Short mmCIF file of C-alpha atoms and ligand atoms in Angstrom, two decimals:
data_model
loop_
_atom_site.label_atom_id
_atom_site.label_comp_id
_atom_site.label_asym_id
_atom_site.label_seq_id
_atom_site.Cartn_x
_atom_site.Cartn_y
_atom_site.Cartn_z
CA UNK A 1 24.88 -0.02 -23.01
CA UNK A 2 27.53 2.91 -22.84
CA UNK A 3 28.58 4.97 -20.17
CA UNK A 4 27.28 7.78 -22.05
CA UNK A 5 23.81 6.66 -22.14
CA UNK A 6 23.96 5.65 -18.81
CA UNK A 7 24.87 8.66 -17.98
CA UNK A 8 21.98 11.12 -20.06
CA UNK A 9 19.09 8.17 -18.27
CA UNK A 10 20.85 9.31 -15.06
CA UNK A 11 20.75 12.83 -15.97
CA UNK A 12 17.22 12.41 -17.05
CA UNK A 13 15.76 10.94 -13.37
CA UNK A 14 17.77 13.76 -11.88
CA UNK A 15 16.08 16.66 -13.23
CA UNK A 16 12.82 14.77 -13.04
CA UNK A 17 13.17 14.51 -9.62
CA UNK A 18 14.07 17.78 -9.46
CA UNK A 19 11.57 19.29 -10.82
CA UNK A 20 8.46 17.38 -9.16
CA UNK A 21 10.16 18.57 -5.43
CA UNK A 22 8.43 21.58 -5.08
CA UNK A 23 5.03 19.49 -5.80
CA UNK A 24 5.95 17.42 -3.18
CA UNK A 25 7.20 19.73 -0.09
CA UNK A 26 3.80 21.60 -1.09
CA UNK A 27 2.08 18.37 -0.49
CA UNK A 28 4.27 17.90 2.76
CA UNK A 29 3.30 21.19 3.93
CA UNK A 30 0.06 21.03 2.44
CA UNK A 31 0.73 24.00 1.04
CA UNK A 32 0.28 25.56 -2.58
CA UNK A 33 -1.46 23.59 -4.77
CA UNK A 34 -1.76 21.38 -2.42
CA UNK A 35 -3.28 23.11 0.32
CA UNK A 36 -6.54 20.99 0.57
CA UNK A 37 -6.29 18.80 3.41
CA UNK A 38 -9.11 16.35 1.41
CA UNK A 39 -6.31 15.56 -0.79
CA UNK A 40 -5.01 13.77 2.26
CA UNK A 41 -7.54 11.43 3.14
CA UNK A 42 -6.36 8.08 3.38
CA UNK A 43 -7.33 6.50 0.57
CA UNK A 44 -6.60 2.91 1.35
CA UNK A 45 -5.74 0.46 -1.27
CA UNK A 46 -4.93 -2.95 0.55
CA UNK A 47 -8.58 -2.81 2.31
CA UNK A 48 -7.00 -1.36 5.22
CA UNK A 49 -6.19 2.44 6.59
CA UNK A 50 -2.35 1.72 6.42
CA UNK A 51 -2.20 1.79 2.62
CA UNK A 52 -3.27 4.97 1.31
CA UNK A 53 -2.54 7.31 -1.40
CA UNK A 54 -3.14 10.85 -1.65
CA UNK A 55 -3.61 13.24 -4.69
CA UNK A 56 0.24 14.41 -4.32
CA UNK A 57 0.88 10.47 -4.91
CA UNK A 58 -1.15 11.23 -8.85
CA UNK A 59 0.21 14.09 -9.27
CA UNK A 60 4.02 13.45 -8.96
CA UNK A 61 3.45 10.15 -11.13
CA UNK A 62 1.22 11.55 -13.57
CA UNK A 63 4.07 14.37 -14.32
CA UNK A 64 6.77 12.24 -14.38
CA UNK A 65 5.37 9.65 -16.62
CA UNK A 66 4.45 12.41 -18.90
CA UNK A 67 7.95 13.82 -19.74
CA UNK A 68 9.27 10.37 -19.53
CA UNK A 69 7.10 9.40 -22.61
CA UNK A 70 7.88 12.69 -24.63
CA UNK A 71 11.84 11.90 -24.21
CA UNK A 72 11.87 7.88 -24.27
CA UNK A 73 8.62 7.00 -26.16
CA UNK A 74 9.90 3.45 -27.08
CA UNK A 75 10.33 3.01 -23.06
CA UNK A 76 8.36 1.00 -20.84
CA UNK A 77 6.96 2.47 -17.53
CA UNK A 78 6.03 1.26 -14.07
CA UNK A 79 4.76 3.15 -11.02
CA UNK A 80 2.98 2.42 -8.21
CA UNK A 81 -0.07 4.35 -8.24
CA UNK A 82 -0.99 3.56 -12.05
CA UNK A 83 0.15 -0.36 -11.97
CA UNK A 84 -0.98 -1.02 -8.62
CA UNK A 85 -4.81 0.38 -9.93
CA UNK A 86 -4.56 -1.53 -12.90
CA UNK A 87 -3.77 -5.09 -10.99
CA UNK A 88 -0.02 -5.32 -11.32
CA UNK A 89 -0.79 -7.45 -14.44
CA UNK A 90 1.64 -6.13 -16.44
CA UNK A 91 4.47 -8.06 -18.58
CA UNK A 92 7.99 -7.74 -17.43
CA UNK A 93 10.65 -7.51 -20.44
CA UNK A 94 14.17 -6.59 -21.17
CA UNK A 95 13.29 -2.89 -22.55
CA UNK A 96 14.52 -0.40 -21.10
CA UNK A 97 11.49 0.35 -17.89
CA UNK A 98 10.73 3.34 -15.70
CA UNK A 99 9.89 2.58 -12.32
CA UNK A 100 8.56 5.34 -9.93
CA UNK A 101 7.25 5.46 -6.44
CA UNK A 102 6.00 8.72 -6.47
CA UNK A 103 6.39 9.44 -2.67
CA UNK A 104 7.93 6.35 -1.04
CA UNK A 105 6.36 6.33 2.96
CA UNK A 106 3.19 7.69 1.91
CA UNK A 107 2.13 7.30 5.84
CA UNK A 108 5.46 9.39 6.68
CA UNK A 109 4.60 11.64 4.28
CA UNK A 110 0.75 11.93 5.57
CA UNK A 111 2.18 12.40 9.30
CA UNK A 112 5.13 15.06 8.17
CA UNK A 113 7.22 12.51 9.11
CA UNK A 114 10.47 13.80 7.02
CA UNK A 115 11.80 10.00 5.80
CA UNK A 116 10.07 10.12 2.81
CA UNK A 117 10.62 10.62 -0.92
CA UNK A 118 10.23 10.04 -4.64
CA UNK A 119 12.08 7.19 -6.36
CA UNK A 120 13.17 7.06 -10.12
CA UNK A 121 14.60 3.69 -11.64
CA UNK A 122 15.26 2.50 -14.51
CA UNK A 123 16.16 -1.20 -15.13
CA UNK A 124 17.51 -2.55 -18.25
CA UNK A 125 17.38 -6.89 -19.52
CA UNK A 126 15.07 -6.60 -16.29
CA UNK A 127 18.33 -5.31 -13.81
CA UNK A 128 18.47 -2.06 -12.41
CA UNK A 129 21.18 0.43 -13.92
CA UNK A 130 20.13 3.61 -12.77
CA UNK A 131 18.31 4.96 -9.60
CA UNK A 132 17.48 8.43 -8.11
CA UNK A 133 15.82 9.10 -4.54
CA UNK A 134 15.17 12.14 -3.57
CA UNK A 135 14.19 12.96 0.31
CA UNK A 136 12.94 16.49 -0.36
CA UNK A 137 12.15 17.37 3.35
CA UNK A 138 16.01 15.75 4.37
CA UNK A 139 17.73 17.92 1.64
CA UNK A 140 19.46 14.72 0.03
CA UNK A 141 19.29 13.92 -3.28
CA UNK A 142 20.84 10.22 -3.83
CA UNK A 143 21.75 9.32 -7.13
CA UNK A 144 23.72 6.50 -8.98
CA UNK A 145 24.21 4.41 -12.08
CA UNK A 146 25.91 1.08 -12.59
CA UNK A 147 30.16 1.14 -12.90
CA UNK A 148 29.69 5.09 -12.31
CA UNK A 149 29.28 5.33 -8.56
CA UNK A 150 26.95 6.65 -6.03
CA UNK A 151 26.13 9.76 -4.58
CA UNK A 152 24.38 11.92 -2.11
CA UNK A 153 24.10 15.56 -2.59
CA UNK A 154 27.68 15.21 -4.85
CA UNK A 155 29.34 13.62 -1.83
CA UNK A 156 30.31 9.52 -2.79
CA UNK A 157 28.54 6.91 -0.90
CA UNK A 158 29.52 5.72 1.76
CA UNK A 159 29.83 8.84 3.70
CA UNK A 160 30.72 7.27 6.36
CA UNK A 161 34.22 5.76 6.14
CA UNK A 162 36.90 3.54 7.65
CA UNK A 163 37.98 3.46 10.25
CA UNK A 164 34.53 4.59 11.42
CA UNK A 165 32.90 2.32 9.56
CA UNK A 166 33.98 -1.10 10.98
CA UNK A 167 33.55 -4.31 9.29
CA UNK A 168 30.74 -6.84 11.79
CA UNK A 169 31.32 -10.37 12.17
CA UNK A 170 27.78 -10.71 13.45
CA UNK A 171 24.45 -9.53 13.87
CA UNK A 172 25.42 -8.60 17.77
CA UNK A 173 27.85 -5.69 15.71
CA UNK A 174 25.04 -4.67 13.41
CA UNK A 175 21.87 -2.47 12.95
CA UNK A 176 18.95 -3.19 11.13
CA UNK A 177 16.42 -1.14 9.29
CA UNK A 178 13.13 -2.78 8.42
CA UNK A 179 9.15 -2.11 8.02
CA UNK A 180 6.28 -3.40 9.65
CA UNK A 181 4.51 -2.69 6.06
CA UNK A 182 1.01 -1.81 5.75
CA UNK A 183 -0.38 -5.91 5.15
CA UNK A 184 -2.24 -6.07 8.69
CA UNK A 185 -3.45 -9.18 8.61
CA UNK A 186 -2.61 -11.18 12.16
CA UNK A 187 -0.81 -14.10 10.33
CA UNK A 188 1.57 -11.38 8.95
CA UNK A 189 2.13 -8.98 12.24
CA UNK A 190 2.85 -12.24 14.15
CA UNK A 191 5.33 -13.25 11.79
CA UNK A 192 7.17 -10.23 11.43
CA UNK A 193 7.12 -9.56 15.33
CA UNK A 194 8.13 -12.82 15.52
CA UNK A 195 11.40 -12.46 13.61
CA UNK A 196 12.07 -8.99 15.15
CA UNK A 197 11.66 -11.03 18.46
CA UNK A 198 14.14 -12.81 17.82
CA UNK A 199 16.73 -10.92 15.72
CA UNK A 200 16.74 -8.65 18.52
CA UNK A 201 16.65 -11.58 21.36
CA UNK A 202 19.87 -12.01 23.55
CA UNK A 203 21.66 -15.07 22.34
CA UNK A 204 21.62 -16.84 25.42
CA UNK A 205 18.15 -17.39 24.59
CA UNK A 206 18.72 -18.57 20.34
CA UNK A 207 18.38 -14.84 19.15
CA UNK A 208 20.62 -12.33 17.54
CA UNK A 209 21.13 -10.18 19.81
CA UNK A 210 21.16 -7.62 16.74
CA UNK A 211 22.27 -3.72 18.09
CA UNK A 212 19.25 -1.45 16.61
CA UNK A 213 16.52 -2.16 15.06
CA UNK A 214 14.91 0.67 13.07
CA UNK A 215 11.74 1.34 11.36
CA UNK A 216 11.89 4.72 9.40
CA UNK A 217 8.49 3.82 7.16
CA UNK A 218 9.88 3.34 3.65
CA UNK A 219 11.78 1.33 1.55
CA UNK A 220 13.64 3.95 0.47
CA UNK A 221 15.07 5.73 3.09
CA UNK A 222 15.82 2.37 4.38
CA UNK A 223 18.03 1.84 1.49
CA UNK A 224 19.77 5.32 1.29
CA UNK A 225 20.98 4.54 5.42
CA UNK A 226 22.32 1.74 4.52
CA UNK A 227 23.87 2.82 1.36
CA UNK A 228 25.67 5.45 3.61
CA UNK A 229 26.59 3.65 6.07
CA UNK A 230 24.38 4.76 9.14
CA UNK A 231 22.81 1.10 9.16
CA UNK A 232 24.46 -2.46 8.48
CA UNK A 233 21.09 -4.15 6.83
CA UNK A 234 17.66 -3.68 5.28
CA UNK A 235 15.25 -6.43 5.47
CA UNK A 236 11.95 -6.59 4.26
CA UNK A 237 9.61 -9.50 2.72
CA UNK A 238 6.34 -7.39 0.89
CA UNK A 239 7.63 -4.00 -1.04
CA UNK A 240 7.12 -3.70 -4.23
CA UNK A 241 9.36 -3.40 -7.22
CA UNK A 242 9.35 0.60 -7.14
CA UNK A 243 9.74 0.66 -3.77
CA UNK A 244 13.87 -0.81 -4.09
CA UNK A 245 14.45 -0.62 -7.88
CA UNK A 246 16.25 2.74 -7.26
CA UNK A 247 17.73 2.26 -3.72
CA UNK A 248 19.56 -1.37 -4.72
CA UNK A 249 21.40 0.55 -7.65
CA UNK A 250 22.36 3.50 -5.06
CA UNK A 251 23.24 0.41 -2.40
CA UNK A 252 25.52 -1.64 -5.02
CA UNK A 253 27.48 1.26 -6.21
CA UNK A 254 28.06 2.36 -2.90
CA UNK A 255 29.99 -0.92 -2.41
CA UNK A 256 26.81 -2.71 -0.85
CA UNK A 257 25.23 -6.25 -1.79
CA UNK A 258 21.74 -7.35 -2.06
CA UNK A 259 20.15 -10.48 -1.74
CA UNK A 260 16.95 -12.14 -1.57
CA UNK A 261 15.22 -11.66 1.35
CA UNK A 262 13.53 -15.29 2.23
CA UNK A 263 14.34 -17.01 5.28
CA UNK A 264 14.99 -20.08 6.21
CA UNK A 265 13.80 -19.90 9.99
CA UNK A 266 11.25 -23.04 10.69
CA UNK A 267 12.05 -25.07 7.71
CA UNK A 268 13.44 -28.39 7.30
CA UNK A 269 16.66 -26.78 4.67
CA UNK A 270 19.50 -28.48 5.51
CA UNK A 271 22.44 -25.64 6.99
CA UNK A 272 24.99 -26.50 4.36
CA UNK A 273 22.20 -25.73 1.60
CA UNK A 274 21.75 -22.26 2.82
CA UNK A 275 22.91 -20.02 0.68
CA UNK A 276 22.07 -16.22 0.01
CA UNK A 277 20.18 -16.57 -3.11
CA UNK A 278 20.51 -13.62 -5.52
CA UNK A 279 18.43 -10.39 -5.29
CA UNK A 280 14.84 -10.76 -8.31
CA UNK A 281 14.14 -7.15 -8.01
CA UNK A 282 10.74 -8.56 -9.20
CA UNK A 283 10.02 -10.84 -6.01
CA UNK A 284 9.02 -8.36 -3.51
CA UNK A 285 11.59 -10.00 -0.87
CA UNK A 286 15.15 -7.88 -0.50
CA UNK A 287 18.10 -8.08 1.92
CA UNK A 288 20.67 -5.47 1.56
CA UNK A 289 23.94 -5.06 3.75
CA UNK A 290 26.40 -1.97 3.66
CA UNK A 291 29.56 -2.22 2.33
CA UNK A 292 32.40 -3.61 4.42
CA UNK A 293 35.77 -2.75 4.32
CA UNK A 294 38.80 -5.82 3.66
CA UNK A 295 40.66 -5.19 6.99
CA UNK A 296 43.81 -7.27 7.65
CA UNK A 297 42.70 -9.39 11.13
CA UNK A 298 39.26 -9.78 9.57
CA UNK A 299 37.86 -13.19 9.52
CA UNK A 300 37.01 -12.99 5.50
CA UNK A 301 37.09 -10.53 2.85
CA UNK A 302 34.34 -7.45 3.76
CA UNK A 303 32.19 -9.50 0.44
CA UNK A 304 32.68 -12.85 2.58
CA UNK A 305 31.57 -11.21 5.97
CA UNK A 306 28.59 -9.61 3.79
CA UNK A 307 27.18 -13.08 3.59
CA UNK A 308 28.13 -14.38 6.51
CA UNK A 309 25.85 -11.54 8.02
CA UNK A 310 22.90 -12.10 5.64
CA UNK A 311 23.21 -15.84 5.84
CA UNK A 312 22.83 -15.06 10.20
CA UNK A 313 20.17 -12.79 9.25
CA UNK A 314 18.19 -15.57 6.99
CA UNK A 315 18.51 -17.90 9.34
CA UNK A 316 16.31 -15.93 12.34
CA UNK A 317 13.84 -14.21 10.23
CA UNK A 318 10.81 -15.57 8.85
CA UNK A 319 10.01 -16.23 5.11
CA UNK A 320 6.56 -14.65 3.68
CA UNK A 321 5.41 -15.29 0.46
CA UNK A 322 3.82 -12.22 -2.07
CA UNK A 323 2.45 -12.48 -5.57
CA UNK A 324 5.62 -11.24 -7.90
CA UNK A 325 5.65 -8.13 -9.23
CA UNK A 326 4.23 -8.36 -12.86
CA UNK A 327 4.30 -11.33 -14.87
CA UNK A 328 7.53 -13.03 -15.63
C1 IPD B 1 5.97 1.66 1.68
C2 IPD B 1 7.39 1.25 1.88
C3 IPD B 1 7.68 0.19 2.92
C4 IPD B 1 6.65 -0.86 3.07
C5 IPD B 1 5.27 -0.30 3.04
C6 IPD B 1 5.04 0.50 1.78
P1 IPD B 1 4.77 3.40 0.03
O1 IPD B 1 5.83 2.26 0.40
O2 IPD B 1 8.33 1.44 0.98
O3 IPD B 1 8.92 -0.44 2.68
O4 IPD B 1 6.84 -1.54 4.25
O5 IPD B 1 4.36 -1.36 3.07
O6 IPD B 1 3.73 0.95 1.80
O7 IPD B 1 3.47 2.70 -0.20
O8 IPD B 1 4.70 4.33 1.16
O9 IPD B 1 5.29 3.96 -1.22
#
């Protein structure tokens, strides 16, 4: 694929996002057409409260699936509200596939809690090439596409740069963003308290001693602070395919590295066989680190201390297991 058609599918989730923010700060404001507070019930979808979807959730998808199938008819197209009602069933191939979450941190969004936004990707031979978030109530617009960079609001990712932006050696230098996600079942709270137990335990007592841990409520304003640099790693075992397809293009380009997110904390893997396995966009498991500079006194290259941090990272937290993402 070109540069040049790289660039018009870039251009194309740009003004797509563009044009469904106004739907959305309505909705945020509950405002407009949107000015129906039933619109805003929770709708839940995993059997519990913490899922839910509101009309502004349709809308946004509906609209953007619709231009996307005037311009690219031949495309393929994935999005959480209609895929997650029809089952997830559907067949992953190497065409060229849309894949929207509508408002990422529907709960933020419910609660006019500002970390929230809509996420365009588009992957291509099943990897992701292009990707667009857009937090409407932040004011950032966060765009990128493979070999061509990554951006927020025209600025280039990572805003924040060396010598500000240091290069950790271990967790004990590092924040974290992550999600307590909306599966509620007790098996799945304890685990995930468990490993935020203990990435955040002193290491006198076996933990990581990890600086900050932060939950912002989405995927993808997880991804964008880490892209920038205001966060060292995002963790999560559980989001779906449109909730990182965008954000892990925006996080490589800005010099970042993703991996799969399963751990190997409580299993019988010998140490010298773990290895950070790479990122299946498809597997609903993601660890992302920022991009860290090659400083002379530096125990490795900043790509040698990104694994050395997700390998420290892999070894505390706990692995949990999710149906894939369509069928592969
Ligand atoms: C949410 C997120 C988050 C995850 C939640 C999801 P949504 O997406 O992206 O990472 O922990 O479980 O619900 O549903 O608000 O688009």
């Amino acid at each position: 694929m070109s540069a040049d058609e790289l660039k018009e599918y870039l251009a194309t989730a740009i003004e797509l996002a563009k044009e469904v923010g106004p739907a959305f700060k309505d909705g945020f404001w509950r405002k407009g057409r949107f000015s129906n507070t039933s619109d805003f019930a929770a709708e839940d979808k995993l059997g519990n409260e913490a899922d839910c979807v509101t009309a502004v959730d349709r809308y946004i998808e509906k609209t953007i699936f619709a231009r996307l199938r005037q311009i690219y008819p031949d495309h393929k197209l994935v999005g959480e509200e209609s895929t997650a009602e029809s089952g997830n069933g559907y067949v992953i191939t190497d065409d060229p596939t849309w894949i929207v979450d509508p408002v990422d941190g529907t709960n933020n969004f419910v609660h006019h809690f500002p970390y929230t936004g809509i996420s365009i990707g588009l992957a291509i031979g099943k990897e992701p090439v292009v990707g667009v978030i857009y937090l409407p109530i932040l004011d950032e617009l966060y765009t990128a596409a493979r070999g061509l960079g990554a951006f927020v609001n025209d600025q280039k990712l990572p805003l924040i740069q060396s010598p500000a932006l240091t290069s950790p050696t271990s967790l004990s230098q590092c924040a974290l963003v992550s999600e307590h996600g909306s599966d509620r079942s007790l098996k799945t709270m304890q685990s995930r308290l468990g490993s935020f137990t203990r990435l955040l335990t002193d290491k006198q007592y076996g933990g990581g001693c990890l600086q900050n841990l932060r939950i912002t409520g989405g995927a993808c304003p997880d991804l964008t602070l880490v892209a920038k640099g205001s966060a060292e790693l995002y963790w999560e075992c559980g989001p779906h395919v449109w909730d990182f397809a965008a954000g892990v293009v925006i996080l490589l380009e800005s010099g970042g590295a993703v991996f799969d997110g399963a751990g190997w904390w409580g299993t019988d893997i010998p140490e010298d066989e773990r290895v950070p396995k790479p990122l299946n966009i498809w597997n609903r498991k993601i660890v992302a680190v920022r991009y860290i500079p090659d400083l002379p006194g530096n125990p490795g290259s900043g790509r040698e201390l990104q694994r050395q941090l997700v390998k420290e990272l892999l070894e505390i937290v706990e692995d949990i297991d999710y149906t894939p993402d369509g069928v592969q």
